[in-house]
Structure formats: structure tokens, C-alpha cells
Tab-separated table of C-alpha atoms in Angstrom:
chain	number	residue	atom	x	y	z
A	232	UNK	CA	104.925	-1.922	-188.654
A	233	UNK	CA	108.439	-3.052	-188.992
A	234	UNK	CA	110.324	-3.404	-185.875
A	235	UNK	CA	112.793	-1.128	-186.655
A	236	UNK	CA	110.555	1.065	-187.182
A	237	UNK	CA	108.650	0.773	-183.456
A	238	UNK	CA	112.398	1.286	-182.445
A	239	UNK	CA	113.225	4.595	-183.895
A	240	UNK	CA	109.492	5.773	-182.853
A	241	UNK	CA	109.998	5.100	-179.390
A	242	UNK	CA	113.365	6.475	-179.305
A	243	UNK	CA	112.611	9.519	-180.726
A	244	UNK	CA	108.752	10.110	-179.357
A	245	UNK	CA	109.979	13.004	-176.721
A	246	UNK	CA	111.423	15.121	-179.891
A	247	UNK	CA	108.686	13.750	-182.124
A	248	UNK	CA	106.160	15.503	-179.468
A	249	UNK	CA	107.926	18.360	-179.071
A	250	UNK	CA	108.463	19.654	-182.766
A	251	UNK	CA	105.693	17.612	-184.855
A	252	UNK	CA	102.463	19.627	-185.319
A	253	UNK	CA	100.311	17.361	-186.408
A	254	UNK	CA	96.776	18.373	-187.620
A	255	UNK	CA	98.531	20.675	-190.433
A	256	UNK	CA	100.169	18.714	-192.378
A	257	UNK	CA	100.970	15.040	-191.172
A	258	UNK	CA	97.243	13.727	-190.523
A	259	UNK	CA	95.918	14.964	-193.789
A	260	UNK	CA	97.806	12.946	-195.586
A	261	UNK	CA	97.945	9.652	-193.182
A	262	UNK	CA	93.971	9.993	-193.462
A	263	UNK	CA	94.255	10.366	-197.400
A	264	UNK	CA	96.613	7.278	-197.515
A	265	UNK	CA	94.654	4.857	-195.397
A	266	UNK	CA	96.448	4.790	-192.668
A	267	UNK	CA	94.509	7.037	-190.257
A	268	UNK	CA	90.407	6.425	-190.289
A	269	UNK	CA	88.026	9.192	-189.499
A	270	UNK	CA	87.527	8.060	-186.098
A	271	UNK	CA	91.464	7.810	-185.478
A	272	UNK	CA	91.792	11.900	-187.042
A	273	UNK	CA	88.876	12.966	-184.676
A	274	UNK	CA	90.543	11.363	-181.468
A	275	UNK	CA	93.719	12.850	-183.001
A	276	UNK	CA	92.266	15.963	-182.943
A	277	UNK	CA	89.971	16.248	-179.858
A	278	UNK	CA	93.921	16.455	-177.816
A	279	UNK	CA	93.846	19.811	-176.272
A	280	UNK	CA	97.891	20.666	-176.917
A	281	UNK	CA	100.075	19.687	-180.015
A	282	UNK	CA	102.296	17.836	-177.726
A	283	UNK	CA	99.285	15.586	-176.570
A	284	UNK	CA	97.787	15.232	-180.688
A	285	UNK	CA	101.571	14.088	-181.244
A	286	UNK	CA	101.643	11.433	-178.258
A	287	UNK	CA	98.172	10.054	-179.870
A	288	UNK	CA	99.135	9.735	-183.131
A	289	UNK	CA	102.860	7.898	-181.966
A	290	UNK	CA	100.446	5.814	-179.757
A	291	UNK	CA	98.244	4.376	-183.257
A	292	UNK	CA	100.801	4.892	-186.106
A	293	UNK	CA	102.618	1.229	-184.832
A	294	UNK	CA	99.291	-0.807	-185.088
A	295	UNK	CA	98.248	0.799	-188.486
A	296	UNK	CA	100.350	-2.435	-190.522
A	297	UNK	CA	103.469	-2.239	-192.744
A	298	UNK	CA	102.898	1.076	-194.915
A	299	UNK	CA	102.158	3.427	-191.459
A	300	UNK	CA	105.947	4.257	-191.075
A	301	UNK	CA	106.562	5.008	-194.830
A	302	UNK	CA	103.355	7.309	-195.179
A	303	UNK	CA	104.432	8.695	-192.023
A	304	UNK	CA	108.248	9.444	-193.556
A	305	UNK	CA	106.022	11.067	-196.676
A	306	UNK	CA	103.630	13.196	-194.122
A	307	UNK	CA	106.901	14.723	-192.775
A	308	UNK	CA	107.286	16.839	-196.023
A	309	UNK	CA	107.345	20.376	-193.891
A	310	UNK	CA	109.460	18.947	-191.115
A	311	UNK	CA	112.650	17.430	-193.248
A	312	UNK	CA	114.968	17.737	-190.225
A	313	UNK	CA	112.340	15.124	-188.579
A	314	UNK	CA	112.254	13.037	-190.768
A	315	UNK	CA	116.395	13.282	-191.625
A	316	UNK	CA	116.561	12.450	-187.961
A	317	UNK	CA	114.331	9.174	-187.972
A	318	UNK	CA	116.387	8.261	-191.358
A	319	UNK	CA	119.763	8.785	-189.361
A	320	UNK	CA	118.553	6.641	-186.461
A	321	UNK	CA	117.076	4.320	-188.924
A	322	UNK	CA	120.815	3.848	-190.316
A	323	UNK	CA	122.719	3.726	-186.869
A	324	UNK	CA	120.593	0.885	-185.436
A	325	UNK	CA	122.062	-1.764	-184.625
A	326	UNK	CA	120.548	-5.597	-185.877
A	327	UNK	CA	118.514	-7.098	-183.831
A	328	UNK	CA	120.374	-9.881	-181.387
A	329	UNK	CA	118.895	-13.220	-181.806
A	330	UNK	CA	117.565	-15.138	-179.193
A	331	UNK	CA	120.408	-17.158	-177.964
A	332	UNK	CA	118.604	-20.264	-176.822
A	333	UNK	CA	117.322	-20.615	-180.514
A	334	UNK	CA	120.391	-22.416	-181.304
A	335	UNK	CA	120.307	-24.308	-177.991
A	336	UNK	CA	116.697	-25.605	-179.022
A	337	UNK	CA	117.845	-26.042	-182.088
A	338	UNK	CA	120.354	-28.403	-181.174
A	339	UNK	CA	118.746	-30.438	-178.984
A	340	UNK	CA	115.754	-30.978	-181.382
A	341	UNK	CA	118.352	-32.485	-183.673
A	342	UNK	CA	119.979	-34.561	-180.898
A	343	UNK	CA	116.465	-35.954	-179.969
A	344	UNK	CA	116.201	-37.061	-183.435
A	345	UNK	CA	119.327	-39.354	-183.715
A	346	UNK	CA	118.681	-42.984	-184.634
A	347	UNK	CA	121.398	-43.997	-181.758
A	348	UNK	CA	122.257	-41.466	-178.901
A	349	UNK	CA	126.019	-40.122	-179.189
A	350	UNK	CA	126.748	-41.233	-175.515
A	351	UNK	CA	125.552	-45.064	-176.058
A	352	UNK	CA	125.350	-47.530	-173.057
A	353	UNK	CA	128.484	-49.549	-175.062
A	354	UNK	CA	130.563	-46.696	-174.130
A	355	UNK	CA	128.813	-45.116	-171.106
A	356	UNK	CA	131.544	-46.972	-168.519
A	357	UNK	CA	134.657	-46.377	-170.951
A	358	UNK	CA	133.366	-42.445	-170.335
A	359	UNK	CA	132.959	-42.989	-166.396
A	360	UNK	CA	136.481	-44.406	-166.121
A	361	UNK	CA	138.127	-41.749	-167.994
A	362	UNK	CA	136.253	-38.814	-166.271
A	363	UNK	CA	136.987	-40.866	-162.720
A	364	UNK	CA	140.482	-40.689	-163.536
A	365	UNK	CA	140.570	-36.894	-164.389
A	366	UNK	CA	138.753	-36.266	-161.259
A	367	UNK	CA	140.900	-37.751	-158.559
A	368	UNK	CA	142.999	-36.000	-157.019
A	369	UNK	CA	146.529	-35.106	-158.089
A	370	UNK	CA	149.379	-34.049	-155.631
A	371	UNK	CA	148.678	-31.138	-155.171
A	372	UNK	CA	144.793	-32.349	-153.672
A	373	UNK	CA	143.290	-30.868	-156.355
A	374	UNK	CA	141.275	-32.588	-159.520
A	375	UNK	CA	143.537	-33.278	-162.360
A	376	UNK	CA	141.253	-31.101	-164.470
A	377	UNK	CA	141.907	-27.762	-162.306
């Protein structure tokens, strides 16, 4: 399942629970689809309260590969305002952040691979002399660089 998708579940499992009844309508057709086995619809089932069938299915619908969330969105035929509601949160979330030490990695993979370092032992002391400088101090006993 999509990540995305995981999201919006886990956002919305609380209302999910609370409104979704699932052994009329939704887990017929997640069984007919393929996304539900026999053995998944019986432990489905053997919940005692809707609430806890709802929490069960939420709890297997992320590991049942990329079509679970769509034949989910189809199951939800007799609840449209659900599935309006994971469609709405589906729209309003955000992109996920990328890592930002991937471009730090990146970058030093690419520095590694340089044929001559950028700081090179010609100009290692023409560096130290100009940093020494900026670091004494000035007159007013600070670092130049302050």
C-alpha cells in the first residue's frame, strides 16, 4: 500500500471505527477482489463489536499490496461520506519531506570521488594564513569574523 495511503488510514482509523460497518458491505467485496482471504474474513468476523471488526480490518488492509486502498475506496459504495472524507484528506496531504541528509550523503559521495581533493596540500598553508588572520583579534578583542 502506498504511503499516502497508510497516512490517511491512520489518521482517520478513530472515525473509520466508529461509522464503517464492515461485514455488510465492505468485506464482501475486499474478499471478492483478492484482497481479503477466507482466513482474513473469518478473523474479521469472529470481532465481537463493529468497532473491533473495523480496527481488524484497518490493522490488515496496509499489508494486503498496492490495490488494498483502491478496492477499499470501491467497498465504501454505501458509506460515500467515508470515502469523500479519505479522498479530501488524500488531497490536503502534504508531500512527503525528504530525508535531509540524502543530499549531505550525496555530496560527500561525490567529493570522495574527486581525482584531486578541493583543499590540496599546495594550498593547505595559503588557507591557514588567511583563516589565522581572520581569527586574531581586532580592537575591539574580538575575532575579525564576529
Amino acid at each position: 500500500m502506498d504511503p499516502a495511503h497508510r497516512a490517511v488510514l491512520r489518521k482517520l482509523r478513530a472515525e473509520l471505527c466508529s461509522q464503517l460497518l464492515v461485514s455488510e458491505s465492505i468485506l464482501p467485496v475486499l474478499f471478492q477482489e483478492g484482497v481479503l482471504t477466507h482466513a482474513h474474513v473469518e478473523d474479521i468476523e469472529s470481532e465481537p463489536t463493529d468497532t473491533r471488526k473495523s480496527q481488524k480490518l484497518l490493522d490488515i488492509l496496509p499489508n494486503r499490496g498496492p490495490g488494498a486502498f483502491p478496492a477499499f475506496m470501491r467497498s465504501l459504495a454505501d458509506f460515500s461520506w467515508i470515502r469523500d472524507r479519505l479522498l479530501h484528506e488524500l488531497q490536503a496531504e502534504p508531500e512527503p519531506r525528504t530525508n535531509v541528509h540524502v543530499p549531505a550523503v550525496i555530496l560527500k559521495a561525490f567529493l570522495r570521488e574527486l581525482p584531486e581533493p578541493l583543499l590540496t596540500f599546495r594550498v593547505y598553508n595559503q588557507v591557514q594564513e588567511i583563516l589565522g588572520e581572520s581569527c586574531r583579534p581586532s580592537s575591539t578583542g574580538r575575532p575579525s569574523w564576529f
